[in-house]
Tab-separated table of C-alpha atoms in Angstrom:
chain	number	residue	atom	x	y	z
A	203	UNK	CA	27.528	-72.352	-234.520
A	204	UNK	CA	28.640	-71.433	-230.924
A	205	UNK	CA	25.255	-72.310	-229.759
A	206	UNK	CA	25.687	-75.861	-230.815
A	207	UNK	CA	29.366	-76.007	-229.173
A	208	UNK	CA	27.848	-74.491	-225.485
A	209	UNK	CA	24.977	-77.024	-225.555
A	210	UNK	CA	27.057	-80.198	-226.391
A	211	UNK	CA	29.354	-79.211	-223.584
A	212	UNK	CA	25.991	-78.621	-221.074
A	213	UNK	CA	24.683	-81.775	-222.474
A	214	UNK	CA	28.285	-84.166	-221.394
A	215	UNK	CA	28.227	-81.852	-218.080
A	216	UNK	CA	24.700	-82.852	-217.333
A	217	UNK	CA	24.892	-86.595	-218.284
A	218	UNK	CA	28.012	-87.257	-216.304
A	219	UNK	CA	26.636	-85.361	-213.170
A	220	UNK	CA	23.015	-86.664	-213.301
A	221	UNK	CA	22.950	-90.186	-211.888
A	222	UNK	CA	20.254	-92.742	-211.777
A	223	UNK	CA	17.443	-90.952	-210.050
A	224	UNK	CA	14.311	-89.907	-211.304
A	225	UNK	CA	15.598	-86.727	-213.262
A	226	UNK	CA	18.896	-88.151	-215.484
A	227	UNK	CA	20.033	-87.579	-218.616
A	228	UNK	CA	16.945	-89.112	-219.809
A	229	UNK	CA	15.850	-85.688	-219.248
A	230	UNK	CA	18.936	-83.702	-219.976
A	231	UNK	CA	18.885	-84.935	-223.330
A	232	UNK	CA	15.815	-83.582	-224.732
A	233	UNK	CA	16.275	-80.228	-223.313
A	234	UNK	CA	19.384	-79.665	-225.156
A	235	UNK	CA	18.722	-81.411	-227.984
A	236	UNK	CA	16.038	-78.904	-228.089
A	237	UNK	CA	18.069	-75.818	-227.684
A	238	UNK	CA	20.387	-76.918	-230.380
A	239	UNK	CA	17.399	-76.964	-232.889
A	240	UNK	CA	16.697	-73.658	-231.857
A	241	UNK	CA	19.989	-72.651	-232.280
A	242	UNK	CA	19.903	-74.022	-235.940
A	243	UNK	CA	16.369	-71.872	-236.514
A	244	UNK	CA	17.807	-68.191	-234.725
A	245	UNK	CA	21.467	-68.988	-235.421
A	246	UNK	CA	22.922	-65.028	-235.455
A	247	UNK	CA	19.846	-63.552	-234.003
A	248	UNK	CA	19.162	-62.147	-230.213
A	249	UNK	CA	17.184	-65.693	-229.919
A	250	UNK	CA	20.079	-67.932	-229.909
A	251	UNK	CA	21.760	-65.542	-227.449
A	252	UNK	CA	18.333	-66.238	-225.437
A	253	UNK	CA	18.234	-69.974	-225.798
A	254	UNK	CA	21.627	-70.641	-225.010
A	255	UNK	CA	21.117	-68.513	-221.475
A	256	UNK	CA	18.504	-70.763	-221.644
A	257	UNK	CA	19.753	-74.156	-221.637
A	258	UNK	CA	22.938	-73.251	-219.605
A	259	UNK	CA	21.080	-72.090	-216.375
A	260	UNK	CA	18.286	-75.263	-217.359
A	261	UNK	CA	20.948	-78.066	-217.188
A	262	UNK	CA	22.298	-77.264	-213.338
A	263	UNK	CA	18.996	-76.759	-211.988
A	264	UNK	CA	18.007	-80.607	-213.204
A	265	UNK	CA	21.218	-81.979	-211.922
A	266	UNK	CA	21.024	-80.068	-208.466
A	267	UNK	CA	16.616	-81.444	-208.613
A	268	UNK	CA	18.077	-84.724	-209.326
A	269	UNK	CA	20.707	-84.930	-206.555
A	270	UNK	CA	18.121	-83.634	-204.233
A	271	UNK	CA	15.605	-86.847	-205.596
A	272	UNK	CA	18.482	-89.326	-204.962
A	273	UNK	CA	19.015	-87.857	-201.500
A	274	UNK	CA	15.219	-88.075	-200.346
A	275	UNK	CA	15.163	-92.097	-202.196
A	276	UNK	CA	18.164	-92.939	-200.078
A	277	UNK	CA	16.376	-92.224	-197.062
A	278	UNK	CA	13.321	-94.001	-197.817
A	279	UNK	CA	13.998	-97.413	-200.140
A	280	UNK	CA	15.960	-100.227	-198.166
A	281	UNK	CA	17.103	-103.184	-200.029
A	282	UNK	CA	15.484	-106.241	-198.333
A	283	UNK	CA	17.356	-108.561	-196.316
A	284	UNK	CA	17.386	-112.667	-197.185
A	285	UNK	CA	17.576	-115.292	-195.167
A	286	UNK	CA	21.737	-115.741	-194.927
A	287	UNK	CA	23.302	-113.720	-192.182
A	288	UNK	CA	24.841	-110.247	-193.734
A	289	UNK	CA	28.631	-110.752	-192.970
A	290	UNK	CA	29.257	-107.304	-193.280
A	291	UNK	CA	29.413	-104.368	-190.285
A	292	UNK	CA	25.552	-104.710	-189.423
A	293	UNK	CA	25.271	-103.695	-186.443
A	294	UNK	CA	23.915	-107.024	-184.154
A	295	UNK	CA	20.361	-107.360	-183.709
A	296	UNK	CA	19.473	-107.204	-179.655
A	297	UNK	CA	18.123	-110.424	-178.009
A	298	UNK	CA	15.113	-109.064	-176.611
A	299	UNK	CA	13.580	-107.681	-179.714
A	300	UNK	CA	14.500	-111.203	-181.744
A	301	UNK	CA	12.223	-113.634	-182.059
A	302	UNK	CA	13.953	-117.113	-180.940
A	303	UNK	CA	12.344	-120.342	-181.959
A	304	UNK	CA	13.527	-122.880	-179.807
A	305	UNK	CA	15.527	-126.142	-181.379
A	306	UNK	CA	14.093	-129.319	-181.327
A	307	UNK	CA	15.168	-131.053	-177.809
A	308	UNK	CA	18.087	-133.018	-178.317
A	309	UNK	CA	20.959	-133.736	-176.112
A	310	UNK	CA	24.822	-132.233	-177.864
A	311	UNK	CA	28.104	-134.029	-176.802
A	312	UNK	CA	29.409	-132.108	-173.941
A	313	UNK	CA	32.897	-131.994	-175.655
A	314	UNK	CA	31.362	-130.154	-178.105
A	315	UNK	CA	31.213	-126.563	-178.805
A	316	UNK	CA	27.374	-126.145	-178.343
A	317	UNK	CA	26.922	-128.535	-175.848
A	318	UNK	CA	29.295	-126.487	-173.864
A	319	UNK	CA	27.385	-123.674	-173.555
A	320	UNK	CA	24.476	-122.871	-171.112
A	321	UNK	CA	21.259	-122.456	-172.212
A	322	UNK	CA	21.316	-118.897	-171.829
A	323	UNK	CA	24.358	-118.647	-174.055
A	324	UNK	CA	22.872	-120.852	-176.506
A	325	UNK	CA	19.968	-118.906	-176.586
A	326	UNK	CA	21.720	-115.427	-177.150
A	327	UNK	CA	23.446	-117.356	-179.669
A	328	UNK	CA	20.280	-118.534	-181.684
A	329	UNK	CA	19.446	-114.536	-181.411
A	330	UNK	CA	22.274	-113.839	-183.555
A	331	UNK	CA	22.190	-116.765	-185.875
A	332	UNK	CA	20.581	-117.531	-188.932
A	333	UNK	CA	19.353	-121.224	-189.331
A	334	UNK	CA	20.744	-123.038	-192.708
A	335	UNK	CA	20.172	-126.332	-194.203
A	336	UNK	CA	23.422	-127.421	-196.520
A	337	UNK	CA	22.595	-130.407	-198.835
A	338	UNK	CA	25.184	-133.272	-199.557
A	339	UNK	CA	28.736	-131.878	-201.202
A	340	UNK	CA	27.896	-127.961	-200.627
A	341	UNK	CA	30.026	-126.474	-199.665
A	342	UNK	CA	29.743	-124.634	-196.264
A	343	UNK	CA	33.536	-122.413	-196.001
A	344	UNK	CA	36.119	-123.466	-198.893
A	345	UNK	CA	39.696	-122.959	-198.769
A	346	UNK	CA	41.055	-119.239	-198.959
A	347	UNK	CA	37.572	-118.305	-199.499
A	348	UNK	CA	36.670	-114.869	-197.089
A	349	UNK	CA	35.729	-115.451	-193.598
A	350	UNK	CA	32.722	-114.006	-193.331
A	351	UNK	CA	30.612	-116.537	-190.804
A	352	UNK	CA	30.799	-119.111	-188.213
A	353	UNK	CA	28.589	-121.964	-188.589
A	354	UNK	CA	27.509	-124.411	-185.748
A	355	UNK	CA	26.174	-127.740	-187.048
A	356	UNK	CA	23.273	-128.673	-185.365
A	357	UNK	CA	23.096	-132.217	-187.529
A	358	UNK	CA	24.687	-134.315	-190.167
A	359	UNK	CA	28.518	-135.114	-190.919
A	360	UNK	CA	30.951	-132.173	-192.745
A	361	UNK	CA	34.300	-133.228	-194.296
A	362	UNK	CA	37.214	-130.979	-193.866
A	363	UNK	CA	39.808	-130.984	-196.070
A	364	UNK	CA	42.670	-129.196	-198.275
A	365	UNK	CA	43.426	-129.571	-201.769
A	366	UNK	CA	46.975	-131.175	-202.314
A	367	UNK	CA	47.510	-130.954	-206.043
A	368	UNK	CA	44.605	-133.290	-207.650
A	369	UNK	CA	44.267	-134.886	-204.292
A	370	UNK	CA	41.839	-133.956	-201.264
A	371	UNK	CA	43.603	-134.180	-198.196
A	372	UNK	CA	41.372	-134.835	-194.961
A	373	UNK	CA	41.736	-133.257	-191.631
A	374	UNK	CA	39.287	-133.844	-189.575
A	375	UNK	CA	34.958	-134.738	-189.743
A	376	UNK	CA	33.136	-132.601	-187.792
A	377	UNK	CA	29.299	-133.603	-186.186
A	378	UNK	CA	26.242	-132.156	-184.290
A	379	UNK	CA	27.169	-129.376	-182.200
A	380	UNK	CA	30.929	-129.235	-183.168
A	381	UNK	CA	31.890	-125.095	-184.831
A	382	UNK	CA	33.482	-124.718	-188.133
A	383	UNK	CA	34.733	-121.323	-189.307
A	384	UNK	CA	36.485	-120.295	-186.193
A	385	UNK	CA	38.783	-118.250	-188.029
A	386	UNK	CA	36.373	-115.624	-188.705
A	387	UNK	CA	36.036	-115.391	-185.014
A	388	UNK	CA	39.466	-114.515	-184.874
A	389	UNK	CA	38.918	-111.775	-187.464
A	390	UNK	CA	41.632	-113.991	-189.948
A	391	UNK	CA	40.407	-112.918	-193.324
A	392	UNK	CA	40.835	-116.304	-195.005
A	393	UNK	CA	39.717	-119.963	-194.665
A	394	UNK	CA	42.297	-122.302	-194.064
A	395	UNK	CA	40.695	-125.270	-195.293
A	396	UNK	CA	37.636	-126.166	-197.298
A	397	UNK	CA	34.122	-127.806	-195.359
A	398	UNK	CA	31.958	-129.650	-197.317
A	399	UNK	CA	28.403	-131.336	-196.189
A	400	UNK	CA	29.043	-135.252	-196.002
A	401	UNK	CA	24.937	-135.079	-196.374
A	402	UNK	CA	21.826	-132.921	-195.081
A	403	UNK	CA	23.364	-130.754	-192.386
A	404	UNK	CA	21.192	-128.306	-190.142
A	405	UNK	CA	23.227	-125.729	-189.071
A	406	UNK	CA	23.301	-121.891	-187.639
A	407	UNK	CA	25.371	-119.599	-189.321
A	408	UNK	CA	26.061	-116.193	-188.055
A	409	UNK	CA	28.375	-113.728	-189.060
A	410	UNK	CA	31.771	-112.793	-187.748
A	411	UNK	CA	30.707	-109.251	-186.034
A	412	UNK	CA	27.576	-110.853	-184.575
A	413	UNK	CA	29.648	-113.977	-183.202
A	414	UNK	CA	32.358	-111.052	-181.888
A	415	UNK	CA	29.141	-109.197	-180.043
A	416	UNK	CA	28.285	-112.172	-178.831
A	417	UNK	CA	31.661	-112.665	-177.453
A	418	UNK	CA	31.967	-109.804	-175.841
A	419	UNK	CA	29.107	-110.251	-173.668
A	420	UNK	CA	29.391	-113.971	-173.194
A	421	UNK	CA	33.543	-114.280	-171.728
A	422	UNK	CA	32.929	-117.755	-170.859
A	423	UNK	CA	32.554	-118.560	-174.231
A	424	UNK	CA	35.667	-116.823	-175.378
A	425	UNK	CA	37.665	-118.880	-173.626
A	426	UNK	CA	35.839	-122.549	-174.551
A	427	UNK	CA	36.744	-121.238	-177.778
A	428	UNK	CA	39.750	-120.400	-177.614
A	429	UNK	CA	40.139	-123.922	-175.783
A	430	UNK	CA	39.085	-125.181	-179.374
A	431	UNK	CA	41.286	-123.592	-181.057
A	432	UNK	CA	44.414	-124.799	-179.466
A	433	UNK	CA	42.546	-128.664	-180.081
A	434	UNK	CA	42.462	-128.139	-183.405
A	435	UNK	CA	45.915	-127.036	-183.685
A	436	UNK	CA	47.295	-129.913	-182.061
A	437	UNK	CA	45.208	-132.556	-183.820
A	438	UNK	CA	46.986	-134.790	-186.166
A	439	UNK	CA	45.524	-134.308	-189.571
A	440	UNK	CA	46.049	-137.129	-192.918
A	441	UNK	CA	45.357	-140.640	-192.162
A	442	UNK	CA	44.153	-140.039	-189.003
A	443	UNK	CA	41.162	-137.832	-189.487
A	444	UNK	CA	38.835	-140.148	-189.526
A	445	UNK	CA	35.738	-140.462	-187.620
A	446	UNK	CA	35.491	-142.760	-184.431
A	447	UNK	CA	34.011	-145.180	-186.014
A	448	UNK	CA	35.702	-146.007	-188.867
A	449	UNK	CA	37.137	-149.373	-188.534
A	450	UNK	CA	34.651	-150.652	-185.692
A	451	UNK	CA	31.765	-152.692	-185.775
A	452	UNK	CA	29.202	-150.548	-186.979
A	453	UNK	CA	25.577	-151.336	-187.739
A	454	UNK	CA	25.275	-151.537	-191.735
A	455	UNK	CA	21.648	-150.911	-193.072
A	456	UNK	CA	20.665	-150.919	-196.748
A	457	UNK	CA	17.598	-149.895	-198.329
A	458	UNK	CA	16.320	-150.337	-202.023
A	459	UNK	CA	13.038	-149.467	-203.856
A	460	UNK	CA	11.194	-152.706	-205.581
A	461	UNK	CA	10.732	-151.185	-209.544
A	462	UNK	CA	12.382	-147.971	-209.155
A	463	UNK	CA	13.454	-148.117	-213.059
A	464	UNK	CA	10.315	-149.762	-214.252
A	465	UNK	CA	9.161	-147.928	-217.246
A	466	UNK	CA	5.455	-147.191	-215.725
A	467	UNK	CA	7.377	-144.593	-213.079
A	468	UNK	CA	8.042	-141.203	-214.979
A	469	UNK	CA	11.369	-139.088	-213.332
A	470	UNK	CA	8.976	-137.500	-211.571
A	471	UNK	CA	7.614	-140.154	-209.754
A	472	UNK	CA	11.260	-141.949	-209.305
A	473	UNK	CA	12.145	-138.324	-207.657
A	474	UNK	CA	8.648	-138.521	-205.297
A	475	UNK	CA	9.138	-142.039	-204.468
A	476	UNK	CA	12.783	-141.444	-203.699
A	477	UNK	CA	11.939	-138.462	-201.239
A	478	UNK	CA	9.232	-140.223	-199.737
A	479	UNK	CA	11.716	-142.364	-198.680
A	480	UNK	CA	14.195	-140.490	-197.002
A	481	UNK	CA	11.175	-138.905	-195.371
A	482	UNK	CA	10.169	-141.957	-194.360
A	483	UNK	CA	13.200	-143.644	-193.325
A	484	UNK	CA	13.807	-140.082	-190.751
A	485	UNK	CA	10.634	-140.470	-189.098
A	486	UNK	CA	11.507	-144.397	-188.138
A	487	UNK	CA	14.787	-143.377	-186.870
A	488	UNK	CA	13.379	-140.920	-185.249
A	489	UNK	CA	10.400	-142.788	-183.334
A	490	UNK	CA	13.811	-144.986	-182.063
A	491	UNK	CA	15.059	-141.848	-180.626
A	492	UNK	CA	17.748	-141.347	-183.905
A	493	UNK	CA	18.726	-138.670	-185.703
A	494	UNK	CA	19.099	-139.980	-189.289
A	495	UNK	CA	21.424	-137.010	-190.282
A	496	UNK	CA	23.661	-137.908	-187.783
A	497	UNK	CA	24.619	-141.087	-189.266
A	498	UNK	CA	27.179	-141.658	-192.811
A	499	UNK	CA	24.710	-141.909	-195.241
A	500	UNK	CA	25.307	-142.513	-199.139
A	501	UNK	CA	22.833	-142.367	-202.076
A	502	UNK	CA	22.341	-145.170	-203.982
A	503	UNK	CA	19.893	-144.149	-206.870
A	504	UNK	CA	17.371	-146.408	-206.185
A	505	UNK	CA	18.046	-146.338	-201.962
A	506	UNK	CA	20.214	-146.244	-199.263
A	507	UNK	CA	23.435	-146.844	-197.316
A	508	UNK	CA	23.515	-145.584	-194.042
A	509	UNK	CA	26.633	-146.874	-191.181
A	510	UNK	CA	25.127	-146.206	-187.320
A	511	UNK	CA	28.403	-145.885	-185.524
A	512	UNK	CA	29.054	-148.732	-182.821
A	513	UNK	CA	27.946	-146.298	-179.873
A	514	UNK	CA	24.113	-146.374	-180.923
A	515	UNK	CA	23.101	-150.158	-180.365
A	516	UNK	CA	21.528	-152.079	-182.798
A	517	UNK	CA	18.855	-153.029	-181.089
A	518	UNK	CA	17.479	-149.383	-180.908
A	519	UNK	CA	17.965	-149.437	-185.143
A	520	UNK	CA	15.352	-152.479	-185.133
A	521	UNK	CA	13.421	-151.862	-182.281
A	522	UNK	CA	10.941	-149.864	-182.747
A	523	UNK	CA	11.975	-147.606	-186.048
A	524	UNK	CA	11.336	-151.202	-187.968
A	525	UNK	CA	7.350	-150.980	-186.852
A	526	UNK	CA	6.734	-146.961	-187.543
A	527	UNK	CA	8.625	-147.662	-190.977
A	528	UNK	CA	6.058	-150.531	-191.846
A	529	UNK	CA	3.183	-148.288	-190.518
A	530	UNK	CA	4.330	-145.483	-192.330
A	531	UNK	CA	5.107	-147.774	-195.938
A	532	UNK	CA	1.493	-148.747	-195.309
A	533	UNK	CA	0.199	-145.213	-195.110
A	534	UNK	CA	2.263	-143.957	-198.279
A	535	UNK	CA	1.092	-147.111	-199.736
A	536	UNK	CA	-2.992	-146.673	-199.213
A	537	UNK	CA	-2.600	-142.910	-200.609
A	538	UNK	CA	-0.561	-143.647	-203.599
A	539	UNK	CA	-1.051	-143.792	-207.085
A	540	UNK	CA	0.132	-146.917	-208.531
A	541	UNK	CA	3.424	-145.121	-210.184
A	542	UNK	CA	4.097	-143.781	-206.715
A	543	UNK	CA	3.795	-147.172	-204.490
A	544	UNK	CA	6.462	-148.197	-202.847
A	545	UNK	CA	7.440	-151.808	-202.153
A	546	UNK	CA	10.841	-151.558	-199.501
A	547	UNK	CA	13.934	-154.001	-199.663
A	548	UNK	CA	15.817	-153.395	-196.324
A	549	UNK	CA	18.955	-155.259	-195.026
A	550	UNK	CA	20.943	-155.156	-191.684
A	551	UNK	CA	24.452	-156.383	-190.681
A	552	UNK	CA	26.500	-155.542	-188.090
A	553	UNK	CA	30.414	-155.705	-188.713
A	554	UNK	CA	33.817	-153.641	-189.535
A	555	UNK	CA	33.702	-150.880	-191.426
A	556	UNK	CA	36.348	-148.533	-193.015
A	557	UNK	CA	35.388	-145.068	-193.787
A	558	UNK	CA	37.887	-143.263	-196.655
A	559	UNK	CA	38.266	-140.067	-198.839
A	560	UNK	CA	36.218	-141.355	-201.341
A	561	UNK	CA	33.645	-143.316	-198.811
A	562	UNK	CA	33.008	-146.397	-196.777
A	563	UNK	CA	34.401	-150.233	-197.382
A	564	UNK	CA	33.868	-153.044	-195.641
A	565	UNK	CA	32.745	-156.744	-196.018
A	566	UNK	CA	29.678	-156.047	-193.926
A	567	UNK	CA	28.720	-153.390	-196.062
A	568	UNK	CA	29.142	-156.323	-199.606
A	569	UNK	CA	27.057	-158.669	-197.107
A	570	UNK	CA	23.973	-156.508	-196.342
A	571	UNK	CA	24.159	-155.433	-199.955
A	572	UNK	CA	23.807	-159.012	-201.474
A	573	UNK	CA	21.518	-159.876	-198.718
A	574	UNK	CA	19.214	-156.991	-200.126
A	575	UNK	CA	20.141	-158.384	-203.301
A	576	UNK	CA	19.214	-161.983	-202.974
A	577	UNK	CA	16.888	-163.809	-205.678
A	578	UNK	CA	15.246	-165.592	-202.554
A	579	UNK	CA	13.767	-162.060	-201.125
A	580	UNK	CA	12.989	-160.420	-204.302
A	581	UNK	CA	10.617	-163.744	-204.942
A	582	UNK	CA	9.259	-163.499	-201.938
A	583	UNK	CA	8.040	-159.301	-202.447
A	584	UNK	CA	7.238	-160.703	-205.782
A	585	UNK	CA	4.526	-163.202	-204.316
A	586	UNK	CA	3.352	-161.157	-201.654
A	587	UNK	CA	3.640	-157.705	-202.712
A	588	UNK	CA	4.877	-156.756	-199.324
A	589	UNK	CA	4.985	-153.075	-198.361
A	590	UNK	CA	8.557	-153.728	-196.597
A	591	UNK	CA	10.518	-156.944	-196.686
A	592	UNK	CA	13.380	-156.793	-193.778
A	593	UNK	CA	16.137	-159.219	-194.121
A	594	UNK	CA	18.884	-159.665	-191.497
A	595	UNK	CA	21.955	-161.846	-190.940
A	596	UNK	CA	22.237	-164.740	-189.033
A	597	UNK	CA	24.380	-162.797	-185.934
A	598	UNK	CA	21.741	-159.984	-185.479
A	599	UNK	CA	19.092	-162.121	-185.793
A	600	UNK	CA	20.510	-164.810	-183.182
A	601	UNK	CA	22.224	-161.575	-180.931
A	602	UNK	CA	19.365	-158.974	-181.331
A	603	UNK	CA	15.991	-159.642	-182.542
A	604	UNK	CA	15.868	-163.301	-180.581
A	605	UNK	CA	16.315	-161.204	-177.386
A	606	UNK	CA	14.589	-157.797	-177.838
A	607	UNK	CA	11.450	-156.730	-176.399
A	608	UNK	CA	8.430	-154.120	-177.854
A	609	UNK	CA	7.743	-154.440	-181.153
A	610	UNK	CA	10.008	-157.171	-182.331
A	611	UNK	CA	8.549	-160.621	-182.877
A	612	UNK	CA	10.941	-163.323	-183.777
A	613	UNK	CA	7.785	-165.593	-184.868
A	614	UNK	CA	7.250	-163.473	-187.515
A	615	UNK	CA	10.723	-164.365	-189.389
A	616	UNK	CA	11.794	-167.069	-191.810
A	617	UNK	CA	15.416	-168.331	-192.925
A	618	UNK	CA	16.510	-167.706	-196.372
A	619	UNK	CA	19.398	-168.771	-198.393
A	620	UNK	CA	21.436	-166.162	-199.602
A	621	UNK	CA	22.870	-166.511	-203.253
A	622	UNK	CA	24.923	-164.124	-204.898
A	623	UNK	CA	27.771	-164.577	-207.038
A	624	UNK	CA	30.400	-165.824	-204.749
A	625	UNK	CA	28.040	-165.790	-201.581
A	626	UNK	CA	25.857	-168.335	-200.159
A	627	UNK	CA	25.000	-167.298	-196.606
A	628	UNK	CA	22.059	-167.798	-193.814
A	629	UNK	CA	19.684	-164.966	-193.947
A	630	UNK	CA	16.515	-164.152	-191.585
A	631	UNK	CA	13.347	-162.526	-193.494
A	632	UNK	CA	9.988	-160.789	-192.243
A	633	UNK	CA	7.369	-158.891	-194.776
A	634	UNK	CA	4.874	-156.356	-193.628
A	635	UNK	CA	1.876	-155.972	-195.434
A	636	UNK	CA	0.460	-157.821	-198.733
A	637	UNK	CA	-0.337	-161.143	-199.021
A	638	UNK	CA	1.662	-162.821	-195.673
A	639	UNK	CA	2.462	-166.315	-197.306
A	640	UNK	CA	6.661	-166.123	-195.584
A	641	UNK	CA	7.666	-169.059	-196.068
A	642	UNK	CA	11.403	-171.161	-195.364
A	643	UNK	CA	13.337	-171.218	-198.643
């Protein structure tokens, strides 16, 4: 039974040695299987001498025919490339044979890292980058995670932080055109902290060789970041990493759907409504020359918080993003299905507010909430199945709306009384679309 020793020995030689190509032990297999069945028919005659020359010069010449296969397959199949930028040693795609879309035209704080560079830097830095949209709580670097990218935001809010036992600690918030990441452009190997979207936040992310490339032929920028750097280093972290606006008079507007749990609307149509929406609610802000992702925003189920920071005026909140969102209510509205419709509470205060780890406080914020709240509005969308009922307190109304041109009318509102458990307040109202029978109450 030598014959049957030889071939098992061929047969682990081959399978060990052939790969994954096309010619593997898939095909090693059978051939010696083979020869050992001849070797059981011709065992002790000049045949099994045969076979077994056989098999042992077959079995190299299909490992050596399936090297050569795997060699020829390496040179032709490419895995494909996805949309995140490869933060391995890929070597830097050249500017001139990139195609650059341009970003939407928007003006970036000049203390920022993008709106510190020209527009031919930030161009040869969109030629590197990969553009990214990070929804509310991903996470965009985490704490000693690999640092593999550098990510610009071009939008939205990001919370930096570091775990302290069962605590988050909070360093700093970082906005549009601020850079997180910079320790990958310093080649460190590890994240020192963990970033994590505050909401939608449009960024470019582009990996740490690219952003070195781009270093190299961009010194300016080298040293605006390494200007950043030594910031950050020197900033005071804890209690006071909080954004600018926290404890200032901000602009508090709420927002909630009319029905959103009533039992004719499916999940599905609470999940279209609630996107339509947001959709919406970005194309008013953005007729008022806003950028809703730039604001603190925070989900409500059934609508909105967002806090407009004391440096945007009011005025430009009402005036005109409260017209293109009754135009555009009336639009969804006439398309809609009945389980899709959308009838729009809205409230707006102006006043402190405090923004935390876990969120934002404030009394403004409890006022615009009850004011969105209040029996006397919901009975009013109830009569009049308004499109958008817009209810504001007695200091914006008197300050703001009294005063401001284009689209606001102060005919068009009515004084409510606000009741809600503890509160009894002075409230202005206006309805867009349905039946228009505003009255006092």
């Amino acid at each position: 039974m030598s014959t049957d020793r030889s071939a098992a020995r061929l047969w682990r030689q081959a399978t060990s040695h052939g790969g994954t190509g096309l010619l593997n032990a898939k095909v090693t297999t059978p051939v010696t299987l083979l020869a050992v069945l001849l070797g059981y028919a011709l065992d002790g005659s000049p045949g099994a001498i045969v076979t077994g020359g056989l098999t042992f010069l077959s079995l190299p010449a299909v490992t050596i025919t399936n090297a050569l296969v795997q060699y020829l397959r390496a040179g032709t199949l490419r895995e494909p490339s996805g949309p995140a930028p490869p933060p391995g040693p890929a070597p830097p795609v050249p500017a001139a044979t990139r195609a650059v879309e341009p970003l939407p035209g928007r003006s970036y704080d000049g203390a920022t890292f993008w709106g510190t560079l020209t527009p031919g830097e930030q161009q040869a830095l969109l030629a590197a980058a990969h553009r990214h949209v990070f929804r509310k709580e991903d996470v965009l670097c985490r704490e000693g995670g690999p640092a593999g990218e550098v990510i610009v935001i071009l939008s939205g809010w990001t919370r930096v932080w570091v775990e302290e036992g069962p605590e988050q600690r909070i360093i700093a918030f970082r906005g549009a055109g601020e850079l997180v990441g910079e320790r990958a452009a310093l080649m460190v190997k590890d994240r020192s902290a963990t970033v994590t979207a505050e909401g939608d936040v449009h960024a470019l992310r582009v990996g740490a060789r690219d952003f070195a490339a781009f270093l190299n032929g961009n010194p300016r920028v080298r040293a605006v970041l390494e200007r950043l750097v030594y910031r950050r280093q020197v900033e005071r972290p804890a209690r006071d990493a909080l954004p600018e606006w926290s404890g200032g008079n901000c602009t508090v507007l709420i927002t909630d759907i009319t029905g959103f749990s009533a039992p004719s609307r499916t999940d599905a149509d609470r999940r279209y409504v609630l996107d339509a929406m947001y959709r919406l609610l970005d194309e008013a802000f953005a007729a008022s020359g806003l950028v809703l992702a730039d604001f603190y925003q925070e989900d409500r189920g059934d609508g909105a918080l967002i806090v407009i920071p004391p440096t945007t005026p009011t005025e430009a909140v009402i005036d005109p993003m409260l017209a293109h969102l009754a135009a555009a209510l009336r639009r969804h509205n006439r398309r809609a299905a009945d389980a899709t419709r959308m009838r729009l509470r809205a409230a707006l205060h102006v006043g402190p507010v405090q923004r935390g780890p876990k969120g934002v406080s404030g009394i403004s914020i409890i006022t615009a909430r009850r004011m969105v709240d209040a029996p006397a509005v919901k009975k009013q969308v109830a009569e009049t199945g308004a499109d958008l009922a817009f209810v504001t307190s007695d200091f914006v109304f008197d300050t703001v709306i009294t005063s401001a041109p284009g689209f606001v009318d102060p005919g068009r509102y009515a004084r409510v009384r606000v009741r809600v458990k503890e509160t009894s307040l002075s409230a202005w109202l206006t309805l867009e679309g349905g039946t228009p029978k505003l009255r006092a109450m």
